[in-house]
Short mmCIF file of C-alpha atoms and ligand atoms in Angstrom, two decimals:
data_model
loop_
_atom_site.label_atom_id
_atom_site.label_comp_id
_atom_site.label_asym_id
_atom_site.label_seq_id
_atom_site.Cartn_x
_atom_site.Cartn_y
_atom_site.Cartn_z
CA ARG A 216 75.23 80.77 96.21
CA VAL A 217 78.35 82.72 95.53
CA VAL A 218 78.78 84.35 92.19
CA VAL A 219 81.69 82.96 90.32
CA GLY A 220 83.82 83.97 87.42
CA THR A 221 84.46 81.66 84.56
CA LYS A 222 87.88 80.26 84.16
CA VAL A 223 89.26 81.12 80.76
CA ASP A 224 90.80 77.88 79.54
CA GLN A 225 91.25 76.45 76.07
CA ASN A 226 87.55 75.65 75.82
CA HIS A 227 86.47 79.19 76.53
CA VAL A 228 85.26 81.34 73.61
CA ASN A 229 87.63 84.12 74.59
CA TRP A 230 90.62 81.89 75.18
CA VAL A 231 92.55 83.09 72.12
CA THR A 232 91.95 86.75 72.98
CA ALA A 233 92.97 86.19 76.59
CA TYR A 234 96.05 84.23 75.56
CA ASN A 235 97.08 86.95 73.13
CA MET A 236 96.51 89.68 75.70
CA LEU A 237 98.72 87.96 78.25
CA THR A 238 101.40 86.99 75.78
CA GLY A 239 101.55 90.58 74.58
CA ILE A 240 101.66 91.98 78.10
CA ARG A 241 104.37 89.55 79.12
CA PHE A 242 106.50 90.44 76.14
CA THR A 243 106.09 94.22 76.21
CA VAL A 244 106.30 94.66 79.96
CA SER A 245 109.44 92.57 80.32
CA ARG A 246 110.91 94.33 77.30
CA THR A 247 110.44 97.75 78.91
CA ASN A 248 111.43 96.58 82.39
CA ALA A 249 114.67 95.12 81.01
CA LYS A 250 115.92 98.58 80.12
CA LEU A 251 117.71 100.86 82.50
CA ASP A 252 115.31 103.26 84.18
CA ARG A 253 115.25 106.86 83.01
CA PRO A 254 113.05 109.91 83.57
CA LEU A 255 109.93 110.38 81.43
CA THR A 256 109.98 112.59 78.38
CA ASP A 257 107.08 114.24 76.57
CA ALA A 258 107.42 111.75 73.75
CA ASP A 259 106.78 108.87 76.16
CA PHE A 260 103.15 109.92 76.51
CA ASP A 261 102.45 109.55 72.78
CA ALA A 262 104.59 106.47 72.23
CA LYS A 263 103.09 103.35 70.70
CA HIS A 264 104.80 100.22 69.52
CA LYS A 265 103.40 97.52 67.32
CA PHE A 266 104.47 93.90 67.42
CA SER A 267 103.54 90.96 65.26
CA PHE A 268 103.37 87.56 66.83
CA ASP A 269 103.19 84.33 64.90
CA ILE A 270 103.79 80.67 65.43
CA THR A 271 107.33 80.71 64.10
CA GLY A 272 108.57 83.83 65.84
CA ASN A 273 111.04 86.34 64.42
CA GLU A 274 114.07 88.31 65.49
CA LEU A 275 111.92 90.68 67.58
CA THR A 276 109.12 88.59 68.99
CA PRO A 277 109.21 85.02 70.26
CA SER A 278 106.94 82.40 68.79
CA ALA A 279 103.36 82.33 70.03
CA LYS A 280 100.47 79.91 69.72
CA TYR A 281 98.48 82.18 67.43
CA ASP A 282 99.05 84.89 64.87
CA PHE A 283 98.16 88.29 66.24
CA LYS A 284 99.22 91.91 66.41
CA PHE A 285 99.84 93.66 69.68
CA LYS A 286 100.13 97.35 70.35
CA ASP A 287 101.73 98.75 73.46
CA TYR A 288 100.92 102.33 74.44
CA ALA A 289 103.12 104.66 76.44
CA PRO A 290 105.13 101.79 77.99
CA TRP A 291 107.47 104.10 79.90
CA VAL A 292 104.65 106.07 81.43
CA PHE A 293 102.99 102.90 82.64
CA ARG A 294 106.27 101.53 83.93
CA HIS A 295 106.60 104.70 85.99
CA LEU A 296 102.95 104.52 87.05
CA ARG A 297 103.43 100.95 88.24
CA ALA A 298 106.44 102.12 90.23
CA LYS A 299 104.41 104.96 91.74
CA PHE A 300 101.77 102.46 92.77
CA LYS A 301 104.59 100.34 94.22
CA LEU A 302 104.00 97.26 92.14
CA ASP A 303 106.86 94.84 92.14
CA PRO A 304 107.78 94.31 88.47
CA ALA A 305 108.37 90.61 88.91
CA ASP A 306 105.13 90.21 90.79
CA TYR A 307 103.21 92.00 88.07
CA LEU A 308 104.57 89.65 85.43
CA MET A 309 103.94 86.65 87.66
CA SER A 310 100.30 87.56 88.07
CA LEU A 311 99.65 88.19 84.42
CA THR A 312 101.73 85.65 82.66
CA SER A 313 100.58 82.19 83.40
CA LYS A 314 98.86 80.11 80.81
CA TYR A 315 95.32 80.29 81.93
CA ILE A 316 95.34 82.73 84.53
CA LEU A 317 92.24 84.62 83.95
CA SER A 318 88.69 84.34 84.97
CA GLU A 319 86.08 86.20 83.02
CA LEU A 320 83.39 88.00 84.87
CA GLY A 321 79.75 87.56 84.18
CA SER A 322 78.30 88.87 81.00
CA PRO A 323 79.39 92.32 80.01
CA GLY A 324 77.40 95.24 81.37
CA LYS A 325 75.69 98.00 79.47
CA SER A 326 78.96 99.29 78.17
CA GLY A 327 79.91 95.96 76.62
CA SER A 328 83.25 95.87 78.39
CA PHE A 329 84.68 92.52 79.43
CA PHE A 330 86.43 92.04 82.73
CA TYR A 331 89.11 89.49 83.46
CA PHE A 332 90.90 88.80 86.72
CA SER A 333 94.49 87.75 86.91
CA ARG A 334 94.75 84.31 88.44
CA ASP A 335 95.71 85.72 91.82
CA TYR A 336 92.90 88.32 91.67
CA LYS A 337 95.24 91.24 92.08
CA TYR A 338 94.65 92.72 88.66
CA ILE A 339 91.75 93.35 86.35
CA ILE A 340 91.88 93.56 82.61
CA LYS A 341 88.99 95.62 81.27
CA THR A 342 88.31 95.90 77.57
CA ILE A 343 87.43 99.46 76.69
CA HIS A 344 85.84 101.27 73.78
CA HIS A 345 87.94 102.96 71.18
CA ALA A 346 86.68 106.33 72.40
CA GLU A 347 87.78 105.54 75.96
CA HIS A 348 91.13 104.37 74.68
CA LYS A 349 91.70 107.54 72.68
CA PHE A 350 90.59 109.58 75.64
CA LEU A 351 92.94 107.88 78.10
CA ARG A 352 95.84 108.56 75.76
CA LYS A 353 94.78 112.17 75.55
CA ILE A 354 94.59 112.70 79.30
CA LEU A 355 97.53 110.46 80.21
CA LYS A 356 99.79 113.35 81.10
CA ASP A 357 97.16 114.92 83.35
CA TYR A 358 96.57 111.56 84.98
CA TRP A 359 100.31 111.09 85.51
CA LYS A 360 100.70 114.54 87.03
CA HIS A 361 97.75 113.92 89.30
CA ILE A 362 99.26 110.65 90.54
CA GLU A 363 102.57 112.43 91.13
CA ASP A 364 100.87 115.14 93.18
CA ASN A 365 98.39 112.78 94.84
CA PRO A 366 100.04 109.52 95.77
CA ASN A 367 96.94 108.64 97.77
CA THR A 368 94.49 109.24 94.97
CA LEU A 369 91.25 107.29 95.02
CA LEU A 370 91.10 107.10 91.24
CA SER A 371 91.42 103.74 89.51
CA GLN A 372 95.04 102.76 89.11
CA PHE A 373 96.00 102.14 85.51
CA TYR A 374 98.97 99.86 84.93
CA GLY A 375 98.93 99.35 81.19
CA LEU A 376 97.13 100.22 77.97
CA HIS A 377 97.28 97.82 75.04
CA ARG A 378 95.52 96.60 71.93
CA VAL A 379 95.25 93.14 70.39
CA LYS A 380 94.06 92.13 66.97
CA ILE A 381 93.86 88.76 65.30
CA PRO A 382 93.91 88.53 61.50
CA TYR A 383 90.52 89.70 60.16
CA GLY A 384 89.41 90.30 63.75
CA ARG A 385 88.46 93.58 65.29
CA LYS A 386 90.77 95.68 67.39
CA ILE A 387 90.37 95.12 71.10
CA HIS A 388 91.62 97.85 73.40
CA PHE A 389 92.16 97.12 77.07
CA VAL A 390 93.59 98.49 80.29
CA VAL A 391 95.17 96.66 83.17
CA MET A 392 94.10 98.06 86.53
CA ASN A 393 93.91 97.29 90.22
CA ASN A 394 91.34 94.97 91.66
CA LEU A 395 90.04 97.12 94.49
CA PHE A 396 88.91 94.11 96.43
CA PRO A 397 91.40 92.05 98.39
CA PRO A 398 91.96 88.48 97.31
CA HIS A 399 92.18 87.27 100.89
CA ARG A 400 89.13 88.90 102.48
CA ASP A 401 85.39 88.49 102.06
CA ILE A 402 83.58 91.50 100.76
CA HIS A 403 80.16 91.35 102.37
CA GLN A 404 78.54 94.17 100.45
CA THR A 405 79.40 96.13 97.34
CA PHE A 406 78.00 99.48 96.28
CA ASP A 407 78.47 101.48 93.12
CA LEU A 408 77.55 105.08 94.00
CA LYS A 409 77.09 108.00 91.63
CA GLY A 410 75.20 110.46 93.77
CA SER A 411 72.15 110.20 91.55
CA THR A 412 68.87 108.51 92.37
CA ILE A 413 67.39 108.02 88.92
CA GLY A 414 67.63 104.37 88.07
CA ARG A 415 70.12 103.87 90.89
CA ASP A 416 68.31 101.02 92.58
CA PHE A 417 69.17 97.35 92.56
CA LYS A 418 65.94 95.42 93.02
CA GLU A 419 66.03 94.21 96.60
CA GLU A 420 64.14 91.03 95.77
CA ASP A 421 66.87 90.03 93.35
CA LEU A 422 69.34 90.02 96.20
CA GLU A 423 68.13 86.60 97.24
CA LYS A 424 69.19 85.12 93.95
CA ASN A 425 72.42 87.00 94.02
CA PRO A 426 73.50 88.06 97.52
CA ARG A 427 76.80 89.51 96.28
CA ALA A 428 75.27 91.81 93.70
CA THR A 429 76.59 95.34 93.38
CA LEU A 430 74.06 97.64 95.00
CA LYS A 431 73.44 101.27 94.14
CA ASP A 432 72.71 104.67 95.65
CA LEU A 433 69.12 103.99 96.68
CA ASN A 434 70.06 100.69 98.29
CA TRP A 435 72.73 102.51 100.28
CA LEU A 436 70.30 105.18 101.46
CA ARG A 437 67.64 102.61 102.29
CA ARG A 438 70.12 100.82 104.55
CA GLU A 439 71.14 104.12 106.14
CA LYS A 440 74.77 103.22 105.72
CA HIS A 441 77.62 105.58 106.59
CA LEU A 442 81.28 105.87 105.81
CA GLU A 443 82.29 106.48 109.38
CA PHE A 444 85.88 107.55 109.76
CA GLY A 445 86.10 109.88 112.74
CA PRO A 446 87.29 113.46 112.24
CA GLU A 447 90.90 112.96 111.03
CA LYS A 448 90.43 110.13 108.59
CA ARG A 449 87.27 111.74 107.33
CA THR A 450 89.08 114.94 106.39
CA LEU A 451 91.82 113.00 104.66
CA PHE A 452 89.30 110.97 102.70
CA PHE A 453 87.02 113.83 101.82
CA GLU A 454 89.78 116.15 100.68
CA GLN A 455 91.39 113.51 98.51
CA MET A 456 88.04 112.62 96.96
CA GLU A 457 87.44 116.29 96.24
CA ARG A 458 90.81 116.73 94.55
CA ASP A 459 90.20 113.63 92.44
CA VAL A 460 86.77 114.82 91.38
CA HIS A 461 88.11 118.27 90.53
CA LEU A 462 90.51 116.63 88.10
CA LEU A 463 87.65 114.68 86.53
CA GLN A 464 85.61 117.87 86.21
CA ARG A 465 88.51 119.67 84.58
CA LEU A 466 88.97 116.82 82.11
CA LYS A 467 85.21 116.84 81.37
CA ILE A 468 84.70 113.32 82.62
CA MET A 469 81.43 111.95 83.92
CA ASP A 470 79.53 108.78 84.69
CA TYR A 471 82.16 107.61 87.14
CA SER A 472 81.21 106.14 90.48
CA MET A 473 82.55 105.49 93.95
CA LEU A 474 82.95 101.77 94.29
CA VAL A 475 82.57 100.75 97.92
CA GLY A 476 83.32 97.27 99.20
CA VAL A 477 82.43 96.55 102.82
CA HIS A 478 84.18 93.93 104.89
CA ASP A 479 82.37 93.30 108.14
CA LEU A 480 84.97 92.37 110.76
CA GLN A 481 82.37 90.69 112.94
CA LYS A 482 81.42 88.35 110.14
CA GLY A 483 85.07 87.92 109.24
CA ASN A 484 86.01 85.46 106.58
CA GLN A 485 83.20 83.00 106.99
CA GLU A 486 83.40 81.31 103.67
CA ASN A 487 85.99 78.63 103.36
CA LEU A 488 88.89 79.23 101.04
CA ARG A 489 87.23 77.57 98.08
CA ASP A 490 84.24 79.82 98.28
CA LYS A 491 86.25 82.85 99.16
CA THR A 492 88.25 82.51 96.03
CA LEU A 493 85.08 82.54 94.05
CA GLN A 494 83.65 85.80 95.26
CA VAL A 495 83.84 88.10 92.38
CA PHE A 496 81.93 91.12 91.30
CA GLN A 497 79.59 91.32 88.40
CA PRO A 498 80.17 94.01 85.89
CA GLY A 499 77.11 96.03 85.12
CA GLY A 500 75.10 94.34 87.85
CA ASP A 501 73.79 91.67 85.50
CA ALA A 502 72.45 88.29 86.46
CA PRO A 503 74.97 85.89 87.95
CA THR A 504 76.91 83.63 85.69
CA GLU A 505 77.52 80.08 86.65
CA ASP A 506 80.96 78.68 86.59
CA SER A 507 81.72 76.35 83.76
CA GLY A 508 84.55 74.30 85.19
CA PRO A 509 84.40 70.52 85.11
CA ASP A 510 83.97 70.27 88.87
CA GLY A 511 81.62 73.20 88.96
CA ARG A 512 84.38 75.28 90.46
CA GLY A 513 86.68 75.73 87.56
CA LEU A 514 88.66 78.57 89.10
CA LEU A 515 90.25 76.25 91.54
CA MET A 516 92.55 73.83 89.87
CA ARG A 517 95.34 71.93 91.54
CA THR A 518 97.78 74.56 92.47
CA PRO A 519 101.46 75.23 92.92
CA SER A 520 102.63 75.54 96.51
CA LYS A 521 103.53 78.81 98.16
CA LEU A 522 107.15 77.75 97.98
CA GLU A 523 106.91 77.11 94.27
CA ASN A 524 105.39 80.52 93.78
CA ALA A 525 108.09 82.21 95.80
CA ARG A 526 110.79 80.45 93.83
CA LYS A 527 109.27 81.57 90.56
CA ALA A 528 109.01 85.14 91.76
CA ARG A 529 112.69 85.01 92.68
CA GLU A 530 113.60 83.74 89.25
CA LEU A 531 111.61 86.44 87.56
CA ARG A 532 113.27 89.07 89.71
CA GLN A 533 116.67 87.77 88.66
CA ILE A 534 115.72 87.81 85.03
CA ILE A 535 114.68 91.41 85.36
CA LYS A 536 117.82 92.41 87.22
CA GLN A 537 120.06 90.76 84.68
CA GLU A 538 118.10 92.42 81.92
CA LYS A 539 117.46 89.14 80.21
CA PRO A 540 114.35 88.60 78.15
CA ILE A 541 111.80 86.49 79.92
CA PRO A 542 111.40 82.92 78.69
CA MET A 543 108.02 82.47 77.07
CA GLY A 544 105.41 79.86 77.67
CA GLN A 545 106.96 78.18 80.68
CA SER A 546 104.78 79.36 83.45
CA SER A 547 102.26 77.39 85.36
CA SER A 548 98.71 77.13 84.17
CA ARG A 549 97.37 76.41 87.60
CA MET A 550 95.73 78.70 90.05
CA PRO A 551 97.59 79.63 93.24
CA ASP A 552 96.36 77.75 96.31
CA THR A 553 96.30 80.66 98.68
CA LEU A 554 95.37 84.19 97.84
CA GLU A 555 97.69 86.56 99.51
CA GLU A 556 97.42 90.06 100.73
CA ASN A 557 98.77 92.70 98.43
CA THR A 558 101.30 94.03 100.93
CA THR A 559 102.49 96.98 98.83
CA LYS A 560 99.09 98.58 99.32
CA ARG A 561 99.95 99.24 102.96
CA ASP A 562 101.91 102.32 101.97
CA PHE A 563 98.79 104.09 100.76
CA ILE A 564 96.57 105.72 103.35
CA PHE A 565 93.22 104.50 102.06
CA TYR A 566 94.49 100.99 101.44
CA SER A 567 96.57 100.62 104.58
CA ASP A 568 94.15 98.59 106.69
CA ASP A 569 94.51 95.21 105.11
CA GLY A 570 93.99 96.72 101.68
CA GLY A 571 91.21 99.07 102.75
CA PHE A 572 90.34 101.88 105.16
CA GLN A 573 88.92 100.86 108.50
CA ALA A 574 85.91 102.58 110.00
CA THR A 575 86.50 104.75 113.06
CA HIS A 576 83.87 105.87 115.53
CA GLU A 577 83.33 109.44 116.70
CA ASP A 578 85.38 108.71 119.85
CA ASN A 579 88.20 107.43 117.65
CA SER A 580 87.71 103.81 118.62
CA PRO A 581 88.06 101.43 115.69
CA GLY A 582 84.88 100.52 113.82
CA GLU A 583 83.64 97.12 112.74
CA GLU A 584 84.00 97.60 109.01
CA ILE A 585 86.80 97.91 106.52
CA PHE A 586 85.90 99.94 103.47
CA PHE A 587 87.45 99.42 100.06
CA LEU A 588 87.02 102.65 98.15
CA SER A 589 87.85 103.80 94.64
CA ILE A 590 86.53 106.10 91.97
CA ILE A 591 86.03 103.85 88.97
CA ASP A 592 84.89 103.97 85.36
CA CYS A 593 86.48 107.36 84.81
CA LEU A 594 87.14 107.31 81.06
CA THR A 595 83.81 108.61 79.85
CA HIS A 596 84.25 111.98 78.21
CA TYR A 597 81.30 114.34 78.11
CA GLY A 598 81.63 114.78 74.34
CA THR A 599 81.06 111.08 73.72
CA VAL A 600 78.04 111.00 76.00
CA LYS A 601 76.53 113.99 74.22
CA LYS A 602 76.86 112.22 70.90
CA LEU A 603 75.20 109.12 72.28
CA GLU A 604 72.44 111.19 73.80
CA HIS A 605 71.78 112.79 70.45
CA PHE A 606 71.36 109.34 69.01
CA TRP A 607 69.03 108.11 71.74
CA LYS A 608 66.90 111.19 72.05
CA GLY A 609 64.63 110.27 69.21
CA LEU A 610 64.11 106.77 70.56
CA SER A 611 63.30 107.31 74.19
CA GLN A 612 60.13 108.68 75.68
CA ASP A 613 61.66 109.65 78.95
CA LYS A 614 64.41 111.94 77.90
CA LYS A 615 65.29 112.84 81.45
CA GLN A 616 66.38 109.34 82.29
CA ILE A 617 69.22 109.39 79.82
CA SER A 618 69.89 113.06 79.52
CA PRO A 619 73.40 113.45 80.90
CA ILE A 620 74.26 116.28 83.19
CA SER A 621 77.48 118.05 82.37
CA PRO A 622 80.75 117.29 84.18
CA GLU A 623 80.63 120.29 86.54
CA PRO A 624 77.26 119.55 88.15
CA TYR A 625 77.96 115.81 87.90
CA GLY A 626 81.05 116.30 90.05
CA GLU A 627 79.29 118.65 92.48
CA ARG A 628 76.47 116.21 92.97
CA PHE A 629 78.97 113.40 93.45
CA ILE A 630 80.97 115.32 96.06
CA GLN A 631 77.82 116.30 97.90
CA PHE A 632 76.58 112.76 98.02
CA ILE A 633 79.88 111.41 99.30
CA GLU A 634 80.09 114.20 101.85
CA GLY A 635 76.55 113.36 102.97
CA ILE A 636 77.37 109.73 103.64
CA THR A 637 80.80 110.30 105.20
CA LYS A 638 79.73 110.70 108.81
CA SER A 639 78.89 108.73 111.89
CA PRO A 640 75.36 107.40 112.41
CA GLU A 641 75.14 109.62 115.52
CA GLU A 642 75.98 112.70 113.53
CA ALA A 643 73.43 111.77 110.88
CA ALA A 644 70.81 111.35 113.61
CA ARG A 645 71.67 114.72 115.17
CA GLU A 646 71.35 116.40 111.80
CA LYS A 647 68.03 114.75 111.16
CA GLU A 648 66.74 115.92 114.50
CA ALA A 649 67.95 119.46 113.94
CA GLN A 650 66.18 119.50 110.60
CA ALA A 651 62.97 118.24 112.13
CA THR A 652 62.92 120.90 114.84
CA SER A 653 63.86 123.84 112.64
P1 LIG B 937 78.90 100.83 82.73
O1 LIG B 937 79.53 101.79 81.79
O2 LIG B 937 77.68 100.15 82.21
O3 LIG B 937 78.68 101.40 84.12
P2 LIG B 937 81.43 99.40 82.66
O4 LIG B 937 81.51 98.22 81.75
O5 LIG B 937 82.12 100.65 82.26
O6 LIG B 937 79.90 99.62 83.00
P3 LIG B 937 82.48 99.68 85.35
O7 LIG B 937 81.46 100.69 85.75
O8 LIG B 937 83.90 100.11 85.18
O9 LIG B 937 81.99 98.87 84.05
O10 LIG B 937 82.49 98.49 86.39
C1 LIG B 937 81.34 97.69 86.57
C2 LIG B 937 81.45 96.96 87.89
O11 LIG B 937 82.65 96.19 87.91
C3 LIG B 937 81.55 97.87 89.10
O12 LIG B 937 80.30 98.27 89.59
C4 LIG B 937 82.29 97.01 90.08
O13 LIG B 937 81.40 96.12 90.71
C5 LIG B 937 83.24 96.23 89.19
N1 LIG B 937 84.57 96.88 89.12
C6 LIG B 937 84.98 97.79 88.23
N2 LIG B 937 86.24 98.19 88.44
C7 LIG B 937 86.67 97.49 89.53
C8 LIG B 937 87.90 97.44 90.27
N3 LIG B 937 88.95 98.21 89.94
N4 LIG B 937 87.98 96.61 91.32
C9 LIG B 937 86.93 95.84 91.67
N5 LIG B 937 85.77 95.84 91.03
C10 LIG B 937 85.61 96.64 89.97
CA1 LIG B 938 80.02 102.33 85.60
CA1 LIG B 939 81.61 102.76 81.59
#
């Protein structure tokens, strides 16, 4: 059975948080987008703005369903980042602003982060730790520069950084980022690769229960899989990956992984639309969560037509052009009926084949797989890990299992692993043979 996310509606425990997140995003993003564009300044990277929402509203913020505070970080930087990633401003608001738009993914992984999809599955909201939040703010300029110099970066794309807080509640920091996986295509296999083998094994027998589970390094090796791109695409991919990892090394980041989604063209999109819509990943590789909707498929409500959607997008675009504030609380609470391709992705090399990067054989004939590739979870700073390690050391018998390696060797090992799997099966076989005879 397909793993499903849980629709966040009014009965969901995190409904208020989700509502506040989206209301805050809608307000702050349209507020920044309404202004005339201008180049970034140094101050933009440190900027933060606090807003209070309440049920009556005030001269600055419109009325909202709940009382909460919302903080918007570096709005101009993220506006420019969204432009670099070629997001359409109206589209972005459309995806993130409907009433119950989100589906929550499984139970949180080790890190305790929550994941939410926008209703059209284009975007992911990930709650992050305070340390990750502080760290992202600290490296924001480096990240920005890297995106400027590397439009085809494989790093996670960050579109926004915010914080919500309800009265007497705790502060919740979160980022908005790209969903690597296309809304309109089946992903037949998912791997989360770190280049390490310790504990990097998803129990094969659990695959039966959960065929869409995220597999790990050892599962990849066991299947003798390859990222087969032919000589040109391989060089492009490898060199970009190397540049990205060098940045992470320089910023003393570790624990990131290469997320790989595989679409098998021969299998195609077998699942019908209903099921296809429900294929979602599971953060942290935990047990599958069942959907809680009334019909057992809560993500799929009656939906607005394509035409309706297009009309709304047009309206939003006009609002933005005329620099009018966006009307609050009027958007649809239904899920879209068809999930569309994210066409802007076509401009980026590694996302140009229907959102991914198609395999190519040694002879340059097209391969049977489309790979969806990104370096994810890249906000873990070595300093934080060291502190955690210090804490755990006394508790664990097997120190090696948790002992983190420092960012330099982490990156080297990562690069080596990716290099090792980026080849054709024939090449891998030739190498194996050469090794055996030498
Ligand atoms: P941990 O720190 O325990 O590894 P985490 O909470 O930091 O977990 P991530 O490693 O960022 O979570 O992501 C967990 C899983 O969520 C990934 O293995 C992947 O399956 C999925 N995921 C994360 N980011 C994306 C993305 N941008 N697009 C699609 N899937 C994603
Ligand atoms: Ca991770
Ligand atoms: Ca993490």
